Amino acid sequence: MSTPPSRRKPRTDAERNRARVLEAARALFAEQGYDVQMSEVARAAEVGVGTLYRHFPTRQALIEAAAEHRSGELLAFARETCLATPDGLARFLGHIGEVLARDRGMSEAIETAMGSTEPQGETRTALQAVAGELIERGQAEGVIRPDVTVADVNMIVCGLAAVIRNAAGDWRRYIEITLNGLHPR
Amino acid sequence: MSTPPSRRKPRTDAERNRARVLEAARALFAEQGYDVQMSEVARAAEVGVGTLYRHFPTRQALIEAAAEHRSGELLAFARETCLATPDGLARFLGHIGEVLARDRGMSEAIETAMGSTEPQGETRTALQAVAGELIERGQAEGVIRPDVTVADVNMIVCGLAAVIRNAAGDWRRYIEITLNGLHPR
Amino acid sequence: MSTPPSRRKPRTDAERNRARVLEAARALFAEQGYDVQMSEVARAAEVGVGTLYRHFPTRQALIEAAAEHRSGELLAFARETCLATPDGLARFLGHIGEVLARDRGMSEAIETAMGSTEPQGETRTALQAVAGELIERGQAEGVIRPDVTVADVNMIVCGLAAVIRNAAGDWRRYIEITLNGLHPR
Amino acid sequence: MSTPPSRRKPRTDAERNRARVLEAARALFAEQGYDVQMSEVARAAEVGVGTLYRHFPTRQALIEAAAEHRSGELLAFARETCLATPDGLARFLGHIGEVLARDRGMSEAIETAMGSTEPQGETRTALQAVAGELIERGQAEGVIRPDVTVADVNMIVCGLAAVIRNAAGDWRRYIEITLNGLHPR
DNA sequence: TATGAATGAGGCTTCATTCAT
DNA sequence: AATGAATGAAGCCTCATTCAT
């Protein structure tokens, strides 16, 4: 006798909202780091806090999701561009620098992740694999010391993040030096 | 508008209490970083919060005092030991690593300081001077690239702090690599 | 960094809660003046402090809201009743006396406001206008000296507040005397 | 074998300290009202807080002592000058105005005192007596209504204090009006 | 008797998270 | 599913008063 059958958007709406929140979060995190209030994110996403929490049950979850997103972009770039170049690792680090320089939150996340001993998400695993690949190629080319490992690159990236986050000098120079440190001889 | 009395413990010498607080703070900061409550520091020092605030009017003041203390130790070591060695810079970085590895708070402070554009305290200035000296000597010995500056070392230290703080690998290896990066050729 | 959950009481309509808080605040302020803790107000309103702060972001904001409320009542009375009477000013002062005698907070607010040189809210401005009107009428009737101004009435009210707040005698008598002082001759 | 017999000042020193404290307190209270920290008073008196507390066991006690001092001055003036004049009450109020205008703390104290139902100190009692005397003289001269009592003057003074403390207009005008209100007719 | 270091109970405000609507 | 009001545990800092020296 009532309730017209109009349906077919709930799922879509939900998805859309999730995306809005994530986008807003990324923008805010990029600008200010992770020290942002949940309510602020919700406001920026033009969504209620409740909705935010529906999609990301925890502050931490949101942060991770935002980081994961960026990591995905990073992975894509690494695969598409760095693997196709002779100086792949340099390209890789350079790109990471660019990203971190534009995304403060990411520089916070990277450090944390580098040190984390947790299961590692898919993306991060893949990223590590690419890094390994880049190292191997460099070694084959003779531009990277044979004893260099992914762990070494991780450390360098961790340091890079700190350098950028604290504006502690010219990060390109930092990359140049560390890269030089990875060179044979 | 008033405060009922209470009993507790005899009053010690003022300086002694200041020292107690500082010591307690340093211990806690070393273990957990600066994210420690003032009341926790007071409790660890077996002192009322009021006493803590008497000696360090602000959370920040306490943190700075603790950091200054460590910086002083660092400076002393740098002057006494590093300046007297041919591989001074390596010694210097190695020692910093040891210190940061045992003092999480310090690793947080160092990063912040590296990026800070503030006046710089006496100790830090002196530390920079020693670093410069070490670089010059290394350059004279031919073990450091002629274009290396104090800023470069600062960046490396900033990165080192992050690596250690996040347990992102073997920090000695990080030093080895970056030092290698500073080598000529 | 997080807050464990807890249970308590269903959420009511927002406006209703705002009103509850305001009401509780007014009651407490009326009884004890403004020297009341925020948590006490919250408790009286059967609301969490957070809720209180949601509606009134600052202690001062709450105080002002409470005062504004009373001022509104005052203005209404002044317009409706005092302007319709020959002895308007007497009625006005008498009513203020009644109000202040029942609301200690208000007597504190009035004094402060009298001395304040700030922009003046709408209500207060309107109140001043009514006072001016009442003075003029009294002057027309010949029961108020021609040199009397709103500033004079303000002073008298300021004094009235003090007299009432400190229970320094019979405030009706105070009004009688000052009113007499405003009489010609 | 030791301890030379030099004595004969402790008492004097103590008295001197008491005076210093009181003087410092009065100066500070006059300027800022009673919202001054005990330690600030002690510092201004160049004395330890302990000494301050030895002489004035309580914040309140200090405040009262300071007020008592001023009241004494007031009483002296009232007796010496006001009682010797035909327009004594006017002189009296005028002088109180001058005093309060220069001593914020006093304006706070007066109000409180006016409302207080406590035993009343000697000075205050004497002051009341003088006020009564002044009233009676005025009544004899025919410049004060026969129904005026000391309580009336108290109220007026209480109001005067508020007017001055809040800079709520021209207090001389306030006196003029209230004095006029006490006039016969 | 003088000193001032020590004490700790508050007081204001913030913010991650929950939950009634 | 969305909303945003509600919650209350912290956390920083102040200051009247006490008490060992």
PDB file of N, CA and C in Angstrom, chain A residues 54-119:
ATOM      1  N   ARG A  54      31.744   4.087   9.694  1.00  0.00           N
ATOM      2  CA  ARG A  54      31.171   2.889   9.078  1.00  0.00           C
ATOM      3  C   ARG A  54      32.181   2.296   8.098  1.00  0.00           C
ATOM      4  N   HIS A  55      32.839   3.164   7.396  1.00  0.00           N
ATOM      5  CA  HIS A  55      33.782   2.682   6.385  1.00  0.00           C
ATOM      6  C   HIS A  55      35.167   2.400   6.946  1.00  0.00           C
ATOM      7  N   PHE A  56      35.522   3.157   7.953  1.00  0.00           N
ATOM      8  CA  PHE A  56      36.840   2.957   8.554  1.00  0.00           C
ATOM      9  C   PHE A  56      36.651   2.897  10.066  1.00  0.00           C
ATOM     10  N   PRO A  57      36.599   1.716  10.590  1.00  0.00           N
ATOM     11  CA  PRO A  57      36.185   1.512  11.975  1.00  0.00           C
ATOM     12  C   PRO A  57      37.086   2.184  12.999  1.00  0.00           C
ATOM     13  N   THR A  58      38.212   2.660  12.538  1.00  0.00           N
ATOM     14  CA  THR A  58      39.175   3.216  13.473  1.00  0.00           C
ATOM     15  C   THR A  58      40.009   4.279  12.790  1.00  0.00           C
ATOM     16  N   ARG A  59      40.430   5.197  13.572  1.00  0.00           N
ATOM     17  CA  ARG A  59      41.322   6.221  13.069  1.00  0.00           C
ATOM     18  C   ARG A  59      42.479   5.574  12.304  1.00  0.00           C
ATOM     19  N   GLN A  60      43.028   4.565  12.911  1.00  0.00           N
ATOM     20  CA  GLN A  60      44.151   3.869  12.320  1.00  0.00           C
ATOM     21  C   GLN A  60      43.788   3.259  10.967  1.00  0.00           C
ATOM     22  N   ALA A  61      42.598   2.699  10.913  1.00  0.00           N
ATOM     23  CA  ALA A  61      42.156   2.070   9.668  1.00  0.00           C
ATOM     24  C   ALA A  61      42.115   3.098   8.545  1.00  0.00           C
ATOM     25  N   LEU A  62      41.636   4.267   8.871  1.00  0.00           N
ATOM     26  CA  LEU A  62      41.561   5.311   7.855  1.00  0.00           C
ATOM     27  C   LEU A  62      42.951   5.694   7.383  1.00  0.00           C
ATOM     28  N   ILE A  63      43.818   5.859   8.322  1.00  0.00           N
ATOM     29  CA  ILE A  63      45.191   6.214   7.984  1.00  0.00           C
ATOM     30  C   ILE A  63      45.807   5.156   7.069  1.00  0.00           C
ATOM     31  N   GLU A  64      45.592   3.929   7.446  1.00  0.00           N
ATOM     32  CA  GLU A  64      46.162   2.859   6.637  1.00  0.00           C
ATOM     33  C   GLU A  64      45.578   2.821   5.238  1.00  0.00           C
ATOM     34  N   ALA A  65      44.284   3.046   5.190  1.00  0.00           N
ATOM     35  CA  ALA A  65      43.644   3.030   3.874  1.00  0.00           C
ATOM     36  C   ALA A  65      44.215   4.131   3.001  1.00  0.00           C
ATOM     37  N   ALA A  66      44.376   5.285   3.612  1.00  0.00           N
ATOM     38  CA  ALA A  66      44.914   6.410   2.840  1.00  0.00           C
ATOM     39  C   ALA A  66      46.326   6.078   2.348  1.00  0.00           C
ATOM     40  N   ALA A  67      47.110   5.500   3.240  1.00  0.00           N
ATOM     41  CA  ALA A  67      48.485   5.156   2.871  1.00  0.00           C
ATOM     42  C   ALA A  67      48.487   4.088   1.778  1.00  0.00           C
ATOM     43  N   GLU A  68      47.604   3.127   1.948  1.00  0.00           N
ATOM     44  CA  GLU A  68      47.531   2.042   0.967  1.00  0.00           C
ATOM     45  C   GLU A  68      47.271   2.607  -0.428  1.00  0.00           C
ATOM     46  N   HIS A  69      46.392   3.557  -0.465  1.00  0.00           N
ATOM     47  CA  HIS A  69      46.054   4.172  -1.745  1.00  0.00           C
ATOM     48  C   HIS A  69      47.310   4.724  -2.426  1.00  0.00           C
ATOM     49  N   ARG A  70      48.025   5.520  -1.675  1.00  0.00           N
ATOM     50  CA  ARG A  70      49.246   6.120  -2.218  1.00  0.00           C
ATOM     51  C   ARG A  70      50.248   5.031  -2.603  1.00  0.00           C
ATOM     52  N   SER A  71      50.335   4.031  -1.774  1.00  0.00           N
ATOM     53  CA  SER A  71      51.267   2.950  -2.068  1.00  0.00           C
ATOM     54  C   SER A  71      50.914   2.313  -3.405  1.00  0.00           C
ATOM     55  N   GLY A  72      49.637   2.207  -3.626  1.00  0.00           N
ATOM     56  CA  GLY A  72      49.195   1.630  -4.899  1.00  0.00           C
ATOM     57  C   GLY A  72      49.706   2.458  -6.068  1.00  0.00           C
ATOM     58  N   GLU A  73      49.553   3.755  -5.953  1.00  0.00           N
ATOM     59  CA  GLU A  73      50.033   4.648  -7.015  1.00  0.00           C
ATOM     60  C   GLU A  73      51.538   4.465  -7.207  1.00  0.00           C
ATOM     61  N   LEU A  74      52.210   4.377  -6.060  1.00  0.00           N
ATOM     62  CA  LEU A  74      53.647   4.222  -6.093  1.00  0.00           C
ATOM     63  C   LEU A  74      54.027   2.937  -6.823  1.00  0.00           C
ATOM     64  N   LEU A  75      53.333   1.888  -6.474  1.00  0.00           N
ATOM     65  CA  LEU A  75      53.612   0.591  -7.094  1.00  0.00           C
ATOM     66  C   LEU A  75      53.417   0.664  -8.605  1.00  0.00           C
ATOM     67  N   ALA A  76      52.328   1.275  -8.967  1.00  0.00           N
ATOM     68  CA  ALA A  76      52.043   1.381 -10.402  1.00  0.00           C
ATOM     69  C   ALA A  76      53.183   2.104 -11.110  1.00  0.00           C
ATOM     70  N   PHE A  77      53.581   3.214 -10.528  1.00  0.00           N
ATOM     71  CA  PHE A  77      54.674   3.983 -11.153  1.00  0.00           C
ATOM     72  C   PHE A  77      55.952   3.160 -11.222  1.00  0.00           C
ATOM     73  N   ALA A  78      56.236   2.489 -10.125  1.00  0.00           N
ATOM     74  CA  ALA A  78      57.469   1.693 -10.059  1.00  0.00           C
ATOM     75  C   ALA A  78      57.465   0.642 -11.150  1.00  0.00           C
ATOM     76  N   ARG A  79      56.336  -0.028 -11.302  1.00  0.00           N
ATOM     77  CA  ARG A  79      56.267  -1.093 -12.309  1.00  0.00           C
ATOM     78  C   ARG A  79      56.333  -0.528 -13.709  1.00  0.00           C
ATOM     79  N   GLU A  80      55.562   0.491 -13.922  1.00  0.00           N
ATOM     80  CA  GLU A  80      55.455   1.014 -15.286  1.00  0.00           C
ATOM     81  C   GLU A  80      56.690   1.785 -15.739  1.00  0.00           C
ATOM     82  N   THR A  81      57.216   2.544 -14.836  1.00  0.00           N
ATOM     83  CA  THR A  81      58.311   3.419 -15.270  1.00  0.00           C
ATOM     84  C   THR A  81      59.697   2.943 -14.852  1.00  0.00           C
ATOM     85  N   CYS A  82      59.825   2.601 -13.587  1.00  0.00           N
ATOM     86  CA  CYS A  82      61.168   2.287 -13.083  1.00  0.00           C
ATOM     87  C   CYS A  82      61.717   0.987 -13.652  1.00  0.00           C
ATOM     88  N   LEU A  83      60.833   0.021 -13.774  1.00  0.00           N
ATOM     89  CA  LEU A  83      61.315  -1.265 -14.280  1.00  0.00           C
ATOM     90  C   LEU A  83      61.745  -1.161 -15.735  1.00  0.00           C
ATOM     91  N   ALA A  84      61.323  -0.095 -16.373  1.00  0.00           N
ATOM     92  CA  ALA A  84      61.636   0.055 -17.790  1.00  0.00           C
ATOM     93  C   ALA A  84      62.853   0.929 -18.024  1.00  0.00           C
ATOM     94  N   THR A  85      63.605   1.167 -16.997  1.00  0.00           N
ATOM     95  CA  THR A  85      64.729   2.094 -17.133  1.00  0.00           C
ATOM     96  C   THR A  85      66.013   1.449 -16.623  1.00  0.00           C
ATOM     97  N   PRO A  86      67.133   1.865 -17.186  1.00  0.00           N
ATOM     98  CA  PRO A  86      68.403   1.333 -16.684  1.00  0.00           C
ATOM     99  C   PRO A  86      68.699   1.827 -15.261  1.00  0.00           C
ATOM    100  N   ASP A  87      68.445   3.088 -15.002  1.00  0.00           N
ATOM    101  CA  ASP A  87      68.706   3.620 -13.659  1.00  0.00           C
ATOM    102  C   ASP A  87      67.434   3.543 -12.811  1.00  0.00           C
ATOM    103  N   GLY A  88      66.839   2.387 -12.811  1.00  0.00           N
ATOM    104  CA  GLY A  88      65.554   2.199 -12.138  1.00  0.00           C
ATOM    105  C   GLY A  88      65.516   2.614 -10.677  1.00  0.00           C
ATOM    106  N   LEU A  89      66.490   2.211  -9.909  1.00  0.00           N
ATOM    107  CA  LEU A  89      66.446   2.508  -8.476  1.00  0.00           C
ATOM    108  C   LEU A  89      66.498   4.011  -8.228  1.00  0.00           C
ATOM    109  N   ALA A  90      67.302   4.690  -9.003  1.00  0.00           N
ATOM    110  CA  ALA A  90      67.389   6.143  -8.858  1.00  0.00           C
ATOM    111  C   ALA A  90      66.025   6.766  -9.156  1.00  0.00           C
ATOM    112  N   ARG A  91      65.452   6.311 -10.222  1.00  0.00           N
ATOM    113  CA  ARG A  91      64.121   6.793 -10.580  1.00  0.00           C
ATOM    114  C   ARG A  91      63.138   6.534  -9.447  1.00  0.00           C
ATOM    115  N   PHE A  92      63.232   5.340  -8.935  1.00  0.00           N
ATOM    116  CA  PHE A  92      62.341   4.912  -7.859  1.00  0.00           C
ATOM    117  C   PHE A  92      62.467   5.834  -6.647  1.00  0.00           C
ATOM    118  N   LEU A  93      63.644   5.995  -6.191  1.00  0.00           N
ATOM    119  CA  LEU A  93      63.858   6.865  -5.030  1.00  0.00           C
ATOM    120  C   LEU A  93      63.430   8.298  -5.317  1.00  0.00           C
ATOM    121  N   GLY A  94      63.785   8.747  -6.498  1.00  0.00           N
ATOM    122  CA  GLY A  94      63.412  10.102  -6.873  1.00  0.00           C
ATOM    123  C   GLY A  94      61.905  10.293  -6.838  1.00  0.00           C
ATOM    124  N   HIS A  95      61.217   9.298  -7.347  1.00  0.00           N
ATOM    125  CA  HIS A  95      59.765   9.413  -7.352  1.00  0.00           C
ATOM    126  C   HIS A  95      59.202   9.391  -5.933  1.00  0.00           C
ATOM    127  N   ILE A  96      59.725   8.513  -5.134  1.00  0.00           N
ATOM    128  CA  ILE A  96      59.282   8.471  -3.737  1.00  0.00           C
ATOM    129  C   ILE A  96      59.493   9.834  -3.098  1.00  0.00           C
ATOM    130  N   GLY A  97      60.622  10.426  -3.373  1.00  0.00           N
ATOM    131  CA  GLY A  97      60.903  11.759  -2.841  1.00  0.00           C
ATOM    132  C   GLY A  97      59.830  12.747  -3.249  1.00  0.00           C
ATOM    133  N   GLU A  98      59.520  12.727  -4.525  1.00  0.00           N
ATOM    134  CA  GLU A  98      58.500  13.650  -5.013  1.00  0.00           C
ATOM    135  C   GLU A  98      57.187  13.436  -4.268  1.00  0.00           C
ATOM    136  N   VAL A  99      56.820  12.190  -4.144  1.00  0.00           N
ATOM    137  CA  VAL A  99      55.550  11.875  -3.479  1.00  0.00           C
ATOM    138  C   VAL A  99      55.567  12.332  -2.024  1.00  0.00           C
ATOM    139  N   LEU A 100      56.605  11.972  -1.334  1.00  0.00           N
ATOM    140  CA  LEU A 100      56.672  12.342   0.088  1.00  0.00           C
ATOM    141  C   LEU A 100      56.707  13.855   0.275  1.00  0.00           C
ATOM    142  N   ALA A 101      57.373  14.521  -0.635  1.00  0.00           N
ATOM    143  CA  ALA A 101      57.469  15.971  -0.525  1.00  0.00           C
ATOM    144  C   ALA A 101      56.102  16.623  -0.662  1.00  0.00           C
ATOM    145  N   ARG A 102      55.208  15.936  -1.306  1.00  0.00           N
ATOM    146  CA  ARG A 102      53.871  16.491  -1.497  1.00  0.00           C
ATOM    147  C   ARG A 102      52.868  15.914  -0.496  1.00  0.00           C
ATOM    148  N   ASP A 103      53.288  14.942   0.251  1.00  0.00           N
ATOM    149  CA  ASP A 103      52.340  14.259   1.131  1.00  0.00           C
ATOM    150  C   ASP A 103      52.973  13.974   2.487  1.00  0.00           C
ATOM    151  N   ARG A 104      52.766  14.896   3.360  1.00  0.00           N
ATOM    152  CA  ARG A 104      53.371  14.783   4.678  1.00  0.00           C
ATOM    153  C   ARG A 104      52.935  13.522   5.415  1.00  0.00           C
ATOM    154  N   GLY A 105      51.669  13.215   5.294  1.00  0.00           N
ATOM    155  CA  GLY A 105      51.157  12.024   5.969  1.00  0.00           C
ATOM    156  C   GLY A 105      51.920  10.799   5.502  1.00  0.00           C
ATOM    157  N   MET A 106      52.142  10.751   4.205  1.00  0.00           N
ATOM    158  CA  MET A 106      52.828   9.597   3.639  1.00  0.00           C
ATOM    159  C   MET A 106      54.229   9.461   4.233  1.00  0.00           C
ATOM    160  N   SER A 107      54.865  10.562   4.451  1.00  0.00           N
ATOM    161  CA  SER A 107      56.226  10.469   4.995  1.00  0.00           C
ATOM    162  C   SER A 107      56.176   9.942   6.433  1.00  0.00           C
ATOM    163  N   GLU A 108      55.082  10.229   7.106  1.00  0.00           N
ATOM    164  CA  GLU A 108      54.929   9.676   8.444  1.00  0.00           C
ATOM    165  C   GLU A 108      54.661   8.178   8.357  1.00  0.00           C
ATOM    166  N   ALA A 109      53.820   7.825   7.420  1.00  0.00           N
ATOM    167  CA  ALA A 109      53.424   6.424   7.270  1.00  0.00           C
ATOM    168  C   ALA A 109      54.599   5.546   6.854  1.00  0.00           C
ATOM    169  N   ILE A 110      55.372   6.044   5.953  1.00  0.00           N
ATOM    170  CA  ILE A 110      56.474   5.236   5.433  1.00  0.00           C
ATOM    171  C   ILE A 110      57.423   4.835   6.535  1.00  0.00           C
ATOM    172  N   GLU A 111      57.757   5.774   7.350  1.00  0.00           N
ATOM    173  CA  GLU A 111      58.657   5.454   8.443  1.00  0.00           C
ATOM    174  C   GLU A 111      58.090   4.338   9.294  1.00  0.00           C
ATOM    175  N   THR A 112      56.870   4.562   9.710  1.00  0.00           N
ATOM    176  CA  THR A 112      56.213   3.576  10.560  1.00  0.00           C
ATOM    177  C   THR A 112      56.229   2.211   9.894  1.00  0.00           C
ATOM    178  N   ALA A 113      55.841   2.212   8.628  1.00  0.00           N
ATOM    179  CA  ALA A 113      55.750   0.952   7.897  1.00  0.00           C
ATOM    180  C   ALA A 113      57.105   0.263   7.822  1.00  0.00           C
ATOM    181  N   MET A 114      58.117   1.064   7.555  1.00  0.00           N
ATOM    182  CA  MET A 114      59.458   0.501   7.406  1.00  0.00           C
ATOM    183  C   MET A 114      59.852  -0.284   8.655  1.00  0.00           C
ATOM    184  N   GLY A 115      59.433   0.260   9.771  1.00  0.00           N
ATOM    185  CA  GLY A 115      59.840  -0.378  11.012  1.00  0.00           C
ATOM    186  C   GLY A 115      58.897  -1.485  11.442  1.00  0.00           C
ATOM    187  N   SER A 116      57.704  -1.463  10.889  1.00  0.00           N
ATOM    188  CA  SER A 116      56.708  -2.440  11.317  1.00  0.00           C
ATOM    189  C   SER A 116      57.123  -3.871  10.970  1.00  0.00           C
ATOM    190  N   THR A 117      56.785  -4.765  11.862  1.00  0.00           N
ATOM    191  CA  THR A 117      57.108  -6.177  11.609  1.00  0.00           C
ATOM    192  C   THR A 117      55.828  -6.930  11.284  1.00  0.00           C
ATOM    193  N   GLU A 118      54.789  -6.146  11.044  1.00  0.00           N
ATOM    194  CA  GLU A 118      53.507  -6.786  10.793  1.00  0.00           C
ATOM    195  C   GLU A 118      53.464  -7.495   9.440  1.00  0.00           C
ATOM    196  N   PRO A 119      52.423  -8.298   9.271  1.00  0.00           N
ATOM    197  CA  PRO A 119      52.221  -9.138   8.087  1.00  0.00           C
ATOM    198  C   PRO A 119      52.569  -8.520   6.740  1.00  0.00           C
TER     199      PRO A 119
END
